[in-house]
XYZ file of C-alpha atoms in Angstrom:
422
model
C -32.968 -19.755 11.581
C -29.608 -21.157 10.731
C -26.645 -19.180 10.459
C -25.037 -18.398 6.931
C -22.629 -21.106 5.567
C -19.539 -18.758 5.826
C -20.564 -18.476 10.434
C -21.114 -22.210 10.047
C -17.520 -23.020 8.670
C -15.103 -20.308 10.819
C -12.177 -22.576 11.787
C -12.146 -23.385 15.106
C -8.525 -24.504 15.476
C -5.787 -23.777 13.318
C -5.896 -27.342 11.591
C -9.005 -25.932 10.175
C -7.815 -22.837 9.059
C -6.907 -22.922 5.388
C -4.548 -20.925 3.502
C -1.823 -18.328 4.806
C 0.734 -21.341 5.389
C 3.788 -18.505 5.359
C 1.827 -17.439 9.097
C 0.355 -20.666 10.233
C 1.969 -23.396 8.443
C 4.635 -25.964 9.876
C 7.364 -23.497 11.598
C 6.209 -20.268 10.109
C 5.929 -16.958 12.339
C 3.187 -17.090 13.926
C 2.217 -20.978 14.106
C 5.677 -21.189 16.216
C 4.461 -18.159 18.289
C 1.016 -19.787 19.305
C 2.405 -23.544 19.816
C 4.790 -21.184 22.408
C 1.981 -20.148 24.015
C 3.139 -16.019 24.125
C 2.199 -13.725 21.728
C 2.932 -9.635 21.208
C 0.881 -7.404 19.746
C 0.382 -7.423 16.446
C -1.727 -6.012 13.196
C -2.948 -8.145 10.587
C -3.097 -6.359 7.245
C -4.870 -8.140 4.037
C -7.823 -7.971 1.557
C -11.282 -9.143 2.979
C -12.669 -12.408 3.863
C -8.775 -14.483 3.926
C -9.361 -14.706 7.617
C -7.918 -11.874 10.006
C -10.623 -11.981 12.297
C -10.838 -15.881 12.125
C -6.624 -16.162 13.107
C -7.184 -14.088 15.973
C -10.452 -16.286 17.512
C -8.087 -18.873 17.001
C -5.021 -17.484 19.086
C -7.365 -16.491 21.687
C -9.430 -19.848 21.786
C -6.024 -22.347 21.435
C -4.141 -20.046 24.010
C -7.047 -20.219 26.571
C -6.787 -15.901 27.145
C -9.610 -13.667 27.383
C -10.658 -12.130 24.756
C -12.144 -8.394 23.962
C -13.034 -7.428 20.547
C -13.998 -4.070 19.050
C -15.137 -2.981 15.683
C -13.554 0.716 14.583
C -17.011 1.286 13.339
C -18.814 1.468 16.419
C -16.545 2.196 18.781
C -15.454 5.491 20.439
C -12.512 6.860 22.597
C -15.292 5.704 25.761
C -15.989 2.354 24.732
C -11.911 1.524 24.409
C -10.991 2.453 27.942
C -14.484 0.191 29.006
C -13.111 -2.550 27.613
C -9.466 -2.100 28.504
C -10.810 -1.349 32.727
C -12.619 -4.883 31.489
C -8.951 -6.142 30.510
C -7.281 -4.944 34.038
C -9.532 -6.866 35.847
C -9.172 -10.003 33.990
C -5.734 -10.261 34.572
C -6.031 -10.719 38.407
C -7.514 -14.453 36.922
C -5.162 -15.288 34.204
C -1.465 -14.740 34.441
C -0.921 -13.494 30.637
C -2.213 -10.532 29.089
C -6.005 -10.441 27.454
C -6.178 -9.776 23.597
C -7.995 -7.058 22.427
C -9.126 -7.707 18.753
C -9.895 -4.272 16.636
C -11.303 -4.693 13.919
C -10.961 -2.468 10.990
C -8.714 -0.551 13.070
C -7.592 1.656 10.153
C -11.052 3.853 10.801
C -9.498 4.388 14.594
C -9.248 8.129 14.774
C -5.802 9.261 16.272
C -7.397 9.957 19.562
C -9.270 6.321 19.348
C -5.840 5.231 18.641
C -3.957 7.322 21.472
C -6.285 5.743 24.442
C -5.280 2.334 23.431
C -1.057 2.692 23.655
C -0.631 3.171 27.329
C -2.665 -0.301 27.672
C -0.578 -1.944 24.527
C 2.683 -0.282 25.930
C 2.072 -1.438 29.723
C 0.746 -4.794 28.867
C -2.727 -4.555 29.660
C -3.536 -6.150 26.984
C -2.093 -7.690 23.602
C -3.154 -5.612 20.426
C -4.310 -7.460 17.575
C -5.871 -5.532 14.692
C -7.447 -6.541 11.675
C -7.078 -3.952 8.510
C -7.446 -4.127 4.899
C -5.559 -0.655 4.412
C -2.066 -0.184 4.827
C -1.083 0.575 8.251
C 1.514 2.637 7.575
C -0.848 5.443 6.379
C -3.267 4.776 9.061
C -2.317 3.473 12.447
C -0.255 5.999 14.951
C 3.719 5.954 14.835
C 3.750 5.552 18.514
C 1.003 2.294 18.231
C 2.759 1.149 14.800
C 6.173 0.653 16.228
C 4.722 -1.781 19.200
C 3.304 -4.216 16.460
C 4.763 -6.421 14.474
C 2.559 -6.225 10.745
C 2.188 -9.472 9.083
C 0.311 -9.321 5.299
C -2.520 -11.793 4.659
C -3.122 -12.959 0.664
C -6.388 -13.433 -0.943
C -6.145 -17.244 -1.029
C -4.931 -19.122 -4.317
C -6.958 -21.693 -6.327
C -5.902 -24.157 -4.330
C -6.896 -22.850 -0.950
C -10.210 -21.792 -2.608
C -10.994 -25.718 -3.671
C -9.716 -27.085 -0.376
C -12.534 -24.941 1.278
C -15.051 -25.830 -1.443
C -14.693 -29.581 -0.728
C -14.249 -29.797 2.995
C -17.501 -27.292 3.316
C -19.678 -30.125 1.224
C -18.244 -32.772 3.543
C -18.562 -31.022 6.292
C -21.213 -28.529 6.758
C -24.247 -29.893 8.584
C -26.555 -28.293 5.852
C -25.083 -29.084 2.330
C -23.992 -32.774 3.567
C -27.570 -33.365 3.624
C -27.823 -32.970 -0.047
C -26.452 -34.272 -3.581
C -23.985 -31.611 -4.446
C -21.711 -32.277 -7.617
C -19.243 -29.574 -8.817
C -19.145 -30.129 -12.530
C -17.138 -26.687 -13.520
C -15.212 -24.551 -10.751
C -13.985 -21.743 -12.685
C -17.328 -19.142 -12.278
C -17.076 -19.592 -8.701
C -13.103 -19.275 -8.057
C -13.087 -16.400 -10.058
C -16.200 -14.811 -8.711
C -14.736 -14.926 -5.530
C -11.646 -13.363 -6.457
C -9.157 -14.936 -3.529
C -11.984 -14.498 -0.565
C -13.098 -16.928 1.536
C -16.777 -15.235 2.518
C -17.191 -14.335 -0.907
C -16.618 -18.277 -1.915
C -19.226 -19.387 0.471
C -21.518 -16.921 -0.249
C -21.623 -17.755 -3.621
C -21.673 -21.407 -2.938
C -24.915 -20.778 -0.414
C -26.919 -19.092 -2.476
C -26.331 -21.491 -5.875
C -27.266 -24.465 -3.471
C -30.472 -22.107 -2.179
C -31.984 -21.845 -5.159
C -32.034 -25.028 -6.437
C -35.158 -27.570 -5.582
C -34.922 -30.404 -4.724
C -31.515 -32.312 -2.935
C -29.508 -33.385 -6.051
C -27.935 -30.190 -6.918
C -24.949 -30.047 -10.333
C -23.248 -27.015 -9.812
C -22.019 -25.201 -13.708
C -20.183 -21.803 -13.908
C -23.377 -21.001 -16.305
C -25.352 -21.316 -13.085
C -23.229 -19.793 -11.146
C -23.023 -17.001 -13.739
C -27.105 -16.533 -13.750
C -27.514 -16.467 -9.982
C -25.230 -14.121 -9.434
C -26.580 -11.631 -12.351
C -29.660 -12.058 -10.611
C -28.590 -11.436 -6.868
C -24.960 -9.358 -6.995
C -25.457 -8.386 -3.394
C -25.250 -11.897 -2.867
C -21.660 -12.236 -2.763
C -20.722 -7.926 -2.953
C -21.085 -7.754 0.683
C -20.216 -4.616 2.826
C -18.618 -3.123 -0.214
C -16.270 -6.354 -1.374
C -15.433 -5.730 -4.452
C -13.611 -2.600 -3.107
C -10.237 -3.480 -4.581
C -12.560 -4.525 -8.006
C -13.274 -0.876 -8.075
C -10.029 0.862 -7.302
C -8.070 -1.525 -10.033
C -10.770 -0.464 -12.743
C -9.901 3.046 -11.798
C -6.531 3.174 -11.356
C -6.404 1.374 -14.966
C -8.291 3.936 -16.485
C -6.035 6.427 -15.582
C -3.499 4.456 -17.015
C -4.953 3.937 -19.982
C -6.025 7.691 -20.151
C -9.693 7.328 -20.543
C -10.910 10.484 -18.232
C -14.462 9.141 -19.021
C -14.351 5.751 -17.245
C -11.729 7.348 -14.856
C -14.445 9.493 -13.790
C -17.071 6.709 -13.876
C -15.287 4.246 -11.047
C -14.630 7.223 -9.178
C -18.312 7.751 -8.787
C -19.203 4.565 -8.258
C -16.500 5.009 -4.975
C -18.114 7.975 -4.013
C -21.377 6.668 -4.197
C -20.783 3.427 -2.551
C -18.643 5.605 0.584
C -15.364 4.374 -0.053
C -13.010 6.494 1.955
C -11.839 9.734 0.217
C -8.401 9.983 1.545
C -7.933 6.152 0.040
C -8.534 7.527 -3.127
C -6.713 10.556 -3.135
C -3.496 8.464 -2.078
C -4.169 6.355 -4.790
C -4.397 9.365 -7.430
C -0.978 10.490 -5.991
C 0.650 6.682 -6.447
C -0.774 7.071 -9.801
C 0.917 10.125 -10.599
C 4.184 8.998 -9.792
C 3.845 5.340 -11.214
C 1.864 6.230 -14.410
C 2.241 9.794 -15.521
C 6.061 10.126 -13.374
C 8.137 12.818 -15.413
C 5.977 12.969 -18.805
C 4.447 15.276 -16.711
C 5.804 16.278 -13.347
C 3.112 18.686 -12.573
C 0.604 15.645 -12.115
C 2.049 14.448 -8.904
C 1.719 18.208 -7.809
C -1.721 18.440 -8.362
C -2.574 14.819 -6.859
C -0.381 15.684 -4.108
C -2.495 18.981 -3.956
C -6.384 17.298 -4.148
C -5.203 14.935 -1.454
C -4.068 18.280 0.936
C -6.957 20.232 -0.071
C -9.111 17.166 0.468
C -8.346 17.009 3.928
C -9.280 21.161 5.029
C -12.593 20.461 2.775
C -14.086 17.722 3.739
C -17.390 15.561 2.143
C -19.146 16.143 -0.172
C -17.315 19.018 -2.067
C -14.217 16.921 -1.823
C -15.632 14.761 -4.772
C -14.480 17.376 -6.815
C -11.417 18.076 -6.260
C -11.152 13.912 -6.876
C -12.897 14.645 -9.861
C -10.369 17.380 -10.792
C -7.229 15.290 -10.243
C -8.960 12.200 -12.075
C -9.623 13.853 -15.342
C -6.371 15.316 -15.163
C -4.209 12.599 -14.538
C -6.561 10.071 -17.300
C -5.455 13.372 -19.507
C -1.942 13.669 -18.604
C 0.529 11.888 -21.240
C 1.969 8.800 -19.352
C 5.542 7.098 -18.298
C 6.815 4.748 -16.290
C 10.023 5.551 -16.090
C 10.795 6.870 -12.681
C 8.747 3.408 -11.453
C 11.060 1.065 -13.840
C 14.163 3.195 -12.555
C 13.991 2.179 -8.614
C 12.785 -1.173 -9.650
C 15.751 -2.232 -11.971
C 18.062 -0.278 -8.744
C 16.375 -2.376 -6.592
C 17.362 -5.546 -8.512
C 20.809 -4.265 -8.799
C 20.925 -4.286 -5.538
C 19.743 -7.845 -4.475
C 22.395 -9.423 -6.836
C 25.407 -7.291 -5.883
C 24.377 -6.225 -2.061
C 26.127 -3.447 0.081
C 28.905 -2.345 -2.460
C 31.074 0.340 -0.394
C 30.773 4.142 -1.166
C 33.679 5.103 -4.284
C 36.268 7.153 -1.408
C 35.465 10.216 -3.587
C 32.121 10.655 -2.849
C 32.009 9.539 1.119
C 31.310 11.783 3.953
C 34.764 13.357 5.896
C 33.569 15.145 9.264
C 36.637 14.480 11.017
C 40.535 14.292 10.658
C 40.603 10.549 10.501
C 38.466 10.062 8.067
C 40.338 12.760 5.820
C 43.518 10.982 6.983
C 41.864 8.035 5.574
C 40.950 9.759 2.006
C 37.654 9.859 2.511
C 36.076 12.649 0.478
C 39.597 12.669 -1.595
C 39.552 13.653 -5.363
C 35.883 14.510 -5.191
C 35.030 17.357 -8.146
C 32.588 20.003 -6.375
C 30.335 20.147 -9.409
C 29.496 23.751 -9.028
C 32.925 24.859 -9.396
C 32.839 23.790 -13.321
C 31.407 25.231 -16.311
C 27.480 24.658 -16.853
C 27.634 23.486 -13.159
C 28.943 19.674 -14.455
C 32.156 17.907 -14.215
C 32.347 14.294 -15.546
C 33.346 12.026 -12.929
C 32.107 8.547 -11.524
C 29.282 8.575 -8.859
C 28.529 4.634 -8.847
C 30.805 1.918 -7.624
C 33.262 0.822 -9.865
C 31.868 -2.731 -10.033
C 28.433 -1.298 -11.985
C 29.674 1.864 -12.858
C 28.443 1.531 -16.589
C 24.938 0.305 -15.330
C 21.812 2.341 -16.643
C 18.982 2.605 -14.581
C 16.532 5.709 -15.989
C 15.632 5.224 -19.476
C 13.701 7.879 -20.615
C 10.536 7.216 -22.571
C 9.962 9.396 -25.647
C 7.488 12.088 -24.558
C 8.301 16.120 -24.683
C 8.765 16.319 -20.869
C 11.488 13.513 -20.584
C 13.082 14.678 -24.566
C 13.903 17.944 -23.002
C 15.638 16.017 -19.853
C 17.656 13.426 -22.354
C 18.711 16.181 -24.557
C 19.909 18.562 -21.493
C 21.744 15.080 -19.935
C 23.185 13.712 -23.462
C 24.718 17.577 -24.131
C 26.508 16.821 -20.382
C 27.396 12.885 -20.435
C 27.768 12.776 -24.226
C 25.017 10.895 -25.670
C 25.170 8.377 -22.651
C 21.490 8.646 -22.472
């Protein structure tokens, strides 16, 4: 029995590796860090199927180094230091360190994640892990701060044909047959940026026709698929699907489909605490300060969440869903830091107004730092007017309140104290 079109067409060498050009293409990051034959540790953070585990076959098989892998999934606190006593020995043959792939290494507990820094710290071996999640939330300080993170993207269009054509000219299988794609767009957008997904999709189409001449339509692609959505939904795939239709029911503040794609992640075992975080982004994004309390109580599920456990934990999700789909929403706060941000980026570091700096020491009062400032508590209603951004942007507006009870109160308390500036 053959193995499925996506085994069949793994790059072998980075020339075969398509998409992710700002890692791997001409002088980019990592490309110059394999042709210079040394690599550090590093984590590899993107959605699934653009080719983490791929990359790092690749480093391993072009930089001739031995090569452990582990899957967070199977693996416990006893089967890391096996393979890292595996490592120590290796090294006696090969002058540069082994590479120890983890896969999914944001399901490493901390103490999975513990037994692995003395060998990433000492050089036993050269961490790369593979993670859809942000590593931030879920890989160790200690661990974190010896890799370097580089972000993988679901692949564009482009990438997606490339890989279309080269598999029907190359694969040992489909070259065999008649293949003509009339219409690409059911396919592309099927696959939604992954490469496994693509050829998934591509394999079974091709599978079920007779015969060795073989027109490929997005209606045909449409019908198989209807017919077979395991097919090319995978180990839970359409994963970020899910959490988008959620998250934009919140938004939208339907509490009924809210609740709906939060069962469907609870029934298909998506990871509670990814949810939770996402409520609590959700609260501060969407609902922000039409109603303050929501990030309270998101912040609160995702707390409680963690002393309760599975399965009761569904409903404190539940909870938090219906009322942040409830909640009225703004996006102010979010818009705020964003137009700051851009501020920012066109006028860089702008020094601190003299008023408002810092003056620990004689010099720095010498130097009239901290001179002229207005302590505001000294002043009637707890409020003096005076500036508080450089004098380059100091009439720039960055919160703009949205009309909603909750930020009305705030304008009217600021406009009675800046005079209608808001």
């Amino acid at each position: 029995m053959s193995h499925p079109l996506a085994e069949r067409m793994r790059p072998k060498t980075l020339d075969e590796y398509i998409g992710q050009k700002h890692l791997v293409g001409k002088n980019a990051v990592l490309r110059k860090m394999i042709d210079g034959g040394r690599i550090s540790s590093f984590i590899l953070w993107g959605p699934p199927g653009v080719g983490k585990t791929t990359l790092a076959q690749i480093i391993s098989r072009q930089l001739e180094i031995p090569f452990y892998t582990l899957s967070a999934v199977n693996s416990g606190v006893k089967e890391v230091r096996e393979v890292i006593e595996k490592a120590k020995n290796a090294r006696f043959f090969n002058n540069r360190n082994p590479i120890l792939f983890i896969d999914e290494i944001h399901r490493f507990s901390k103490s999975q994640q513990d037994s692995l820094l003395s060998a990433v710290e000492t050089g036993i071996v050269t961490l790369i892990g593979a993670t859809t999640e942000n590593p931030s939330f879920e890989v160790i300080r200690p661990l974190l701060s010896r890799c370097q993170v580089y972000v993988l993207k679901s692949l564009e269009k482009e990438d997606l044909l490339e890989l279309l054509h080269y598999a029907l000219a190359n694969d040992v299988e489909l070259k065999e047959k008649s293949i003509k794609l009339e219409e690409t767009d059911a396919i592309l957008r099927y696959s939604g940026g992954d490469a496994r997904k693509l050829l998934n999709i591509l394999e079974l189409v091709v599978n079920a026709e007779e015969g060795d001449e073989i027109v490929i339509t997005d209606e045909k692609v449409t019908e198989r698929l209807q017919q077979n959505p395991a097919a090319y939904d995978k180990n839970g795939e359409m994963h970020y699907d899910i959490i988008s239709a959620f998250i934009k029911s919140i938004r939208g503040s339907d509490p009924d489909a809210a609740i709906y794609w939060l069962a469907r992640m609870v029934a298909g075992g998506e990871d509670p605490k990814f949810i939770a975080r996402r409520l609590v982004i959700s609260a501060a994004e969407d609902i922000g300060l039409a109603n303050p309390n929501a990030l309270l109580l998101a912040n609160a599920c995702f707390d409680a969440l963690q002393k309760i456990g599975w399965p009761e934990g569904r409903i404190l999700l539940a909870e938090a869903t219906v009322y942040l789909a409830s909640s009225p929403k703004s996006n102010s706060a979010y818009l705020s830091v964003e137009g700051a941000l851009q501020e920012v980026n066109e006028t860089g570091n702008i020094p601190v107004p003299l008023h408002l700096r810092n003056a620990p020491t004689k010099l720095m009062k010498e130097l009239n730092y901290g001179k002229n400032y207005q302590y505001a508590h000294d002043f009637e209603n707890n409020f003096v007017q005076q500036d508080y951004l450089p004098e380059e942007i100091k009439n720039s507006r960055f919160w703009k309140p949205q009309d909603n009870p909750s930020e009305n109160k705030l304008k009217e308390h600021l406009n009675r104290l800046w005079k209608n500036r808001f």
